[in-house]
Structures are given as structure tokens and as C-alpha cells.
Short mmCIF file of C-alpha atoms in Angstrom, two decimals:
data_model
loop_
_atom_site.label_atom_id
_atom_site.label_comp_id
_atom_site.label_asym_id
_atom_site.label_seq_id
_atom_site.Cartn_x
_atom_site.Cartn_y
_atom_site.Cartn_z
CA UNK Q 210 16.93 136.12 96.48
CA UNK Q 211 14.10 138.33 95.12
CA UNK Q 212 10.64 136.80 94.65
CA UNK Q 213 8.36 137.88 91.81
CA UNK Q 214 5.19 139.69 92.89
CA UNK Q 215 2.85 136.78 92.10
CA UNK Q 216 4.87 134.30 94.15
CA UNK Q 217 5.21 136.81 96.97
CA UNK Q 218 1.41 137.31 97.12
CA UNK Q 219 0.83 133.56 97.04
CA UNK Q 220 3.27 133.01 99.89
CA UNK Q 221 1.72 135.91 101.81
CA UNK Q 222 -1.81 134.52 101.55
CA UNK Q 223 -0.57 131.04 102.40
CA UNK Q 224 1.26 132.38 105.46
CA UNK Q 225 -1.81 134.32 106.60
CA UNK Q 226 -3.93 131.20 106.26
CA UNK Q 227 -1.35 129.11 108.12
CA UNK Q 228 -1.05 131.57 111.00
CA UNK Q 229 -4.82 131.86 111.41
CA UNK Q 230 -5.57 128.17 110.94
CA UNK Q 231 -6.51 126.01 113.92
CA UNK Q 232 -6.04 122.27 114.09
CA UNK Q 233 -9.79 121.72 114.41
CA UNK Q 234 -10.69 123.70 111.27
CA UNK Q 235 -10.92 122.22 107.80
CA UNK Q 236 -10.19 125.47 105.98
CA UNK Q 237 -9.48 129.17 106.42
CA UNK Q 238 -10.95 131.42 103.74
CA UNK Q 239 -9.15 134.69 102.99
CA UNK Q 240 -11.24 137.14 100.92
CA UNK Q 241 -9.08 139.92 99.41
CA UNK Q 242 -10.19 142.94 97.41
CA UNK Q 243 -12.20 146.16 97.56
CA UNK Q 244 -12.57 148.42 100.57
CA UNK Q 245 -16.26 149.12 99.81
CA UNK Q 246 -17.61 145.83 101.23
CA UNK Q 247 -14.70 145.36 103.67
CA UNK Q 248 -16.48 146.45 106.86
CA UNK Q 249 -19.78 144.66 106.29
CA UNK Q 250 -18.02 141.48 105.14
CA UNK Q 251 -15.88 141.68 108.25
CA UNK Q 252 -19.05 141.78 110.36
CA UNK Q 253 -20.55 138.87 108.40
CA UNK Q 254 -17.31 136.93 108.84
CA UNK Q 255 -17.36 137.49 112.61
CA UNK Q 256 -20.94 136.20 112.81
CA UNK Q 257 -20.14 133.20 110.59
CA UNK Q 258 -17.01 132.32 112.56
CA UNK Q 259 -18.90 132.53 115.86
CA UNK Q 260 -21.57 130.08 114.69
CA UNK Q 261 -19.35 127.22 113.54
CA UNK Q 262 -15.80 125.99 114.05
CA UNK Q 263 -15.13 124.08 110.84
CA UNK Q 264 -14.11 127.13 108.79
CA UNK Q 265 -12.75 130.59 109.48
CA UNK Q 266 -13.30 133.58 107.19
CA UNK Q 267 -10.68 136.34 107.14
CA UNK Q 268 -11.23 139.78 105.53
CA UNK Q 269 -7.78 141.42 105.16
CA UNK Q 270 -7.13 145.14 104.47
CA UNK Q 271 -8.18 146.50 101.09
CA UNK Q 272 -6.20 145.86 97.92
CA UNK Q 273 -8.98 147.29 95.73
CA UNK Q 274 -11.22 145.56 93.20
CA UNK Q 275 -8.10 145.09 91.08
CA UNK Q 276 -6.61 143.03 93.91
CA UNK Q 277 -9.66 140.77 93.99
CA UNK Q 278 -9.52 140.20 90.23
CA UNK Q 279 -5.80 139.48 90.40
CA UNK Q 280 -5.87 137.06 93.33
CA UNK Q 281 -8.96 135.15 92.21
CA UNK Q 282 -7.68 135.11 88.62
CA UNK Q 283 -4.34 133.67 89.70
CA UNK Q 284 -5.98 131.09 91.95
CA UNK Q 285 -4.64 132.61 95.17
CA UNK Q 286 -8.11 132.87 96.71
CA UNK Q 287 -11.46 131.25 95.84
CA UNK Q 288 -13.40 134.45 96.60
CA UNK Q 289 -12.66 138.14 96.12
CA UNK Q 290 -14.63 141.21 97.15
CA UNK Q 291 -15.55 143.99 94.70
CA UNK Q 292 -17.28 147.37 94.85
CA UNK Q 293 -18.98 147.16 91.46
CA UNK Q 294 -20.43 144.71 88.99
CA UNK Q 295 -18.14 142.97 86.52
CA UNK Q 296 -17.24 144.54 83.21
CA UNK Q 297 -17.81 142.62 79.97
CA UNK Q 298 -14.14 141.84 79.49
CA UNK Q 299 -13.92 140.51 83.05
CA UNK Q 300 -16.87 138.21 82.48
CA UNK Q 301 -15.17 136.98 79.31
CA UNK Q 302 -12.17 136.05 81.45
CA UNK Q 303 -14.43 133.64 83.33
CA UNK Q 304 -15.16 135.61 86.49
CA UNK Q 305 -18.55 135.00 88.09
CA UNK Q 306 -20.31 137.61 90.21
CA UNK Q 307 -22.37 137.19 93.39
CA UNK Q 308 -24.26 140.34 94.40
CA UNK Q 309 -24.41 141.36 98.05
CA UNK Q 310 -26.80 144.22 97.28
CA UNK Q 311 -26.93 147.98 96.73
CA UNK Q 312 -25.39 150.41 99.21
CA UNK Q 313 -26.11 154.18 99.22
CA UNK Q 314 -23.09 156.40 98.56
CA UNK Q 315 -23.12 159.05 101.28
CA UNK Q 316 -21.75 162.59 101.17
CA UNK Q 317 -20.19 162.54 104.64
CA UNK Q 318 -18.86 165.31 106.84
CA UNK Q 319 -16.63 165.13 109.90
CA UNK Q 320 -18.11 165.24 113.39
CA UNK Q 321 -17.85 169.05 113.55
CA UNK Q 322 -19.82 169.77 110.36
CA UNK Q 323 -23.12 171.54 111.09
CA UNK Q 324 -24.43 171.67 107.50
CA UNK Q 325 -26.98 168.94 106.84
CA UNK Q 326 -27.74 169.34 103.14
CA UNK Q 327 -25.76 170.04 99.98
CA UNK Q 328 -27.05 170.70 96.50
CA UNK Q 329 -25.31 169.02 93.60
CA UNK Q 330 -23.99 172.38 92.44
CA UNK Q 331 -22.58 173.14 95.90
CA UNK Q 332 -20.80 169.79 95.94
CA UNK Q 333 -19.21 170.57 92.57
CA UNK Q 334 -18.17 174.02 93.81
CA UNK Q 335 -16.54 172.50 96.90
CA UNK Q 336 -14.52 169.96 94.96
CA UNK Q 337 -13.55 172.42 92.24
CA UNK Q 338 -12.23 174.82 94.91
CA UNK Q 339 -14.84 177.58 94.58
CA UNK Q 340 -16.26 177.01 98.06
CA UNK Q 341 -13.66 176.44 100.78
CA UNK Q 342 -15.37 177.25 104.10
CA UNK Q 343 -18.47 175.80 105.73
CA UNK Q 344 -19.63 179.33 106.60
CA UNK Q 345 -20.29 179.89 102.89
CA UNK Q 346 -22.94 177.19 103.16
CA UNK Q 347 -24.56 178.50 106.33
CA UNK Q 348 -22.55 176.30 108.67
CA UNK Q 349 -20.08 176.92 111.47
CA UNK Q 350 -16.96 178.65 110.15
CA UNK Q 351 -14.24 176.10 109.41
CA UNK Q 352 -12.16 175.20 106.37
CA UNK Q 353 -13.68 172.43 104.26
CA UNK Q 354 -11.11 169.64 104.18
CA UNK Q 355 -12.45 167.91 101.07
CA UNK Q 356 -11.19 164.40 100.33
CA UNK Q 357 -11.39 163.15 96.74
CA UNK Q 358 -10.97 159.82 95.00
CA UNK Q 359 -9.38 158.74 91.74
CA UNK Q 360 -11.52 158.27 88.61
CA UNK Q 361 -11.65 154.48 88.93
CA UNK Q 362 -13.08 154.55 92.46
CA UNK Q 363 -16.57 152.99 92.64
CA UNK Q 364 -17.97 155.69 94.94
CA UNK Q 365 -16.70 158.49 92.69
CA UNK Q 366 -18.21 156.79 89.66
CA UNK Q 367 -21.53 156.54 91.49
CA UNK Q 368 -21.47 160.28 92.25
CA UNK Q 369 -20.50 161.04 88.65
CA UNK Q 370 -23.51 159.10 87.36
CA UNK Q 371 -25.74 161.49 89.30
CA UNK Q 372 -23.71 164.69 88.88
CA UNK Q 373 -22.43 164.85 85.31
CA UNK Q 374 -20.02 167.69 86.13
CA UNK Q 375 -18.23 165.33 88.49
CA UNK Q 376 -17.15 163.03 85.68
CA UNK Q 377 -14.46 165.37 84.35
CA UNK Q 378 -14.05 167.63 87.36
CA UNK Q 379 -10.68 169.19 88.13
CA UNK Q 380 -10.25 169.08 91.87
CA UNK Q 381 -9.25 172.30 93.60
CA UNK Q 382 -5.76 172.65 95.09
CA UNK Q 383 -7.02 172.03 98.62
CA UNK Q 384 -8.60 168.63 97.82
CA UNK Q 385 -6.72 165.66 99.23
CA UNK Q 386 -6.93 162.63 96.91
CA UNK Q 387 -6.71 159.17 98.50
CA UNK Q 388 -6.65 155.75 96.86
CA UNK Q 389 -8.13 153.49 99.53
CA UNK Q 390 -11.26 153.65 101.69
CA UNK Q 391 -9.37 153.30 105.01
CA UNK Q 392 -7.42 156.46 104.13
CA UNK Q 393 -10.68 158.38 103.63
CA UNK Q 394 -12.12 157.02 106.88
CA UNK Q 395 -8.99 158.07 108.78
CA UNK Q 396 -9.24 161.64 107.44
CA UNK Q 397 -12.97 161.89 108.30
CA UNK Q 398 -12.13 160.80 111.84
CA UNK Q 399 -9.08 163.06 112.14
CA UNK Q 400 -10.54 166.33 110.83
CA UNK Q 401 -13.95 167.44 112.21
CA UNK Q 402 -14.49 169.81 109.24
CA UNK Q 403 -13.68 167.21 106.56
CA UNK Q 404 -15.88 166.11 103.66
CA UNK Q 405 -15.82 162.92 101.62
CA UNK Q 406 -18.03 160.37 99.93
CA UNK Q 407 -18.26 156.62 100.47
CA UNK Q 408 -20.82 153.85 100.63
CA UNK Q 409 -22.89 153.88 103.80
CA UNK Q 410 -21.86 150.51 105.23
CA UNK Q 411 -18.14 151.35 104.94
CA UNK Q 412 -18.69 154.56 106.93
CA UNK Q 413 -19.74 152.42 109.88
CA UNK Q 414 -16.02 151.79 110.44
CA UNK Q 415 -15.47 155.43 111.46
CA UNK Q 416 -14.64 155.93 115.13
CA UNK Q 417 -16.24 159.40 115.29
CA UNK Q 418 -19.83 160.40 114.62
CA UNK Q 419 -19.53 161.49 111.00
CA UNK Q 420 -22.43 163.39 109.49
CA UNK Q 421 -24.52 161.98 106.65
CA UNK Q 422 -25.52 164.95 104.46
CA UNK Q 423 -28.65 165.01 102.35
CA UNK Q 424 -28.11 165.53 98.62
CA UNK Q 425 -30.56 167.99 97.06
CA UNK Q 426 -32.75 167.52 100.12
CA UNK Q 427 -32.86 163.71 99.99
CA UNK Q 428 -31.30 161.77 102.87
CA UNK Q 429 -28.96 158.86 101.95
CA UNK Q 430 -31.06 156.23 103.70
CA UNK Q 431 -31.70 152.67 102.53
CA UNK Q 432 -35.42 153.49 102.54
CA UNK Q 433 -34.91 156.35 100.06
CA UNK Q 434 -32.68 154.13 97.95
CA UNK Q 435 -35.34 151.44 97.97
CA UNK Q 436 -37.97 153.99 96.87
CA UNK Q 437 -35.70 155.20 94.08
CA UNK Q 438 -35.54 158.75 95.44
CA UNK Q 439 -31.86 158.65 96.45
CA UNK Q 440 -29.82 158.23 93.26
CA UNK Q 441 -26.21 157.48 94.31
CA UNK Q 442 -25.28 153.90 95.15
CA UNK Q 443 -22.77 151.14 94.53
CA UNK Q 444 -23.42 147.45 94.16
CA UNK Q 445 -21.25 145.31 96.39
CA UNK Q 446 -20.34 141.77 95.48
CA UNK Q 447 -18.05 138.77 95.53
CA UNK Q 448 -16.32 137.14 92.57
CA UNK Q 449 -15.07 133.63 91.90
CA UNK Q 450 -14.08 131.37 89.05
CA UNK Q 451 -16.20 128.44 87.76
CA UNK Q 452 -15.62 125.36 89.90
CA UNK Q 453 -13.32 127.46 92.09
CA UNK Q 454 -15.42 127.54 95.25
CA UNK Q 455 -14.00 125.61 98.20
CA UNK Q 456 -16.20 124.12 100.95
CA UNK Q 457 -15.49 127.17 103.15
CA UNK Q 458 -16.42 129.55 100.34
CA UNK Q 459 -19.68 127.71 99.69
CA UNK Q 460 -20.53 127.65 103.38
CA UNK Q 461 -19.89 131.39 103.74
CA UNK Q 462 -22.00 132.20 100.66
CA UNK Q 463 -24.82 130.09 102.09
CA UNK Q 464 -24.60 132.08 105.33
CA UNK Q 465 -24.74 135.42 103.47
CA UNK Q 466 -27.84 134.24 101.59
CA UNK Q 467 -29.52 133.00 104.78
CA UNK Q 468 -32.20 135.06 106.58
CA UNK Q 469 -29.62 135.98 109.21
CA UNK Q 470 -27.15 137.16 106.58
CA UNK Q 471 -29.81 139.23 104.85
CA UNK Q 472 -30.81 140.82 108.15
CA UNK Q 473 -27.19 141.82 108.75
CA UNK Q 474 -26.89 143.36 105.29
CA UNK Q 475 -30.04 145.40 105.87
CA UNK Q 476 -28.82 146.44 109.30
CA UNK Q 477 -25.86 148.16 107.64
CA UNK Q 478 -28.07 149.88 105.06
CA UNK Q 479 -27.54 147.47 102.17
CA UNK Q 480 -30.48 146.35 100.06
CA UNK Q 481 -29.97 142.64 99.32
CA UNK Q 482 -30.47 141.37 95.75
CA UNK Q 483 -34.04 141.03 94.62
CA UNK Q 484 -35.33 144.06 96.53
CA UNK Q 485 -37.47 146.72 94.86
CA UNK Q 486 -36.05 149.67 92.95
#
């Protein structure tokens, strides 16, 4: 017998919760959604889980911001993770937003990239297919394996806000387009001469030493973001419905807002809400 997609997702989340649940815990909290905050939320969840035994937070693989809106909207999870603020129509649907903070979007090269700075025009030329080798930019000769994202991706939208030509760019034939952050991370790790863009905290999941390139001479550091000199960033957050927070969800939010949670966010380059800039 075939199950409809909504029932299948509900059963899947219920099964995941059941498998992970321990007899001593009151509740397991599964937080689906965007890949942008996936790594840092996973680290926060590990710290939260290690400090108490009543609840367990689980951060499953990315289903995108759309997945968070769907699962929270259908009541399958009390919290969802998103890589942007809510749109007006989403707020009208009753979603509430909890900001985790702003995260610099980094132009990142594979471990073999020797170039350390790109101008905005050079970045456009790479992704449009005009520049295809790192030697054209003064680096070690190697093909530029550029990885792109779809228009709806939060990191791409952040770049497009800074580089207007990126909004309607036609990617060159050599650009590999991926839909999910883990796919981009895998390509950065696999190809030393690769190039992509993603929020800084998510890049911490790479297993190789990827290179953070300056953009127009400005390094993508949290300090430069805080000063307002680095212009590309995404705002990470969590969403829920009114009166939809469970005890585990409330406890985890309290931990994120605690001094320890804020220190962890800053450690991964995220500026918590209320900071300057």
C-alpha cells in the first residue's frame, strides 16, 4: 500500500524519534530544515545533550528551508531550521522566527587553491565561464572547478545582494550546480582546485583545509562583518508556530540564548542577535 508524502514524513520523523529515544528521556527533539545552520546547530545539540539527560536534540540531514516550513507547518516538528528570515507571506501563515545571528558568506576554494583574493568582477567572470584556470588569476595552474547554487539558495542570494551581476548570471558550461550544502562541501573536499560559496559556520564541516578568499580585499571574518566592512552574510534562524513549542524545544532555545550558547555561536563566526552592525 502506498503512503502519501505527508504521512510518510510523519512516520519517518516518528520512527527517528522512537529509535533515538531513551527510557530516561522525556522527549527527543528533531529539528529539520536548512543546511546553512546544520553544522552549528549540530554542535549546539551535542553540547546541550551532554549537559542534561531529560531531552535529546537531533539535527538530521538538510531538507532545505522549504523542508522546515513544511514540517513545522504540518505539525511534524515543533522547531525547524532556516537560512534566512521569514517572508511576509510566511509570517501571515503564522510562522514565528528566532534569530541565531548573522554568518558571513565565504568565497571558498579547495585546499590546493593558492589565490587569496578575488574581485567581484573576477568572481562574475569565473561563474560566467570567462575565467577557467587559477593561473589566469596569478595562482597555481589548475582548472577552476566552480560550484554554483540555484537562485533560491540563501548563500547565492547573499552574494547577489552584493554583486548585482550575480542576480541574473548565466553560469558557464563548466559550473556544477548543486541543491544542498552537503553536496557543495563534498565537492570542496574532493577537488583541491574547486570554488564555491557558503556561510562560514557551514564550511567548518569540511574535512580538508578549504581556503577562505577575501572579496575585494576584505577577509570574510566575523570581525569585518561586525564592523560592516564585509558585505555578504546570511541570517540563520529557527521557526515555530504559536503555542507549538514543546518542553524540549523551549529548553534548547534557552540553551542557545545562554552565555554558553552565545559563546559557541561566536566561536563558529556567527554574530548573535543584538550585536553591532
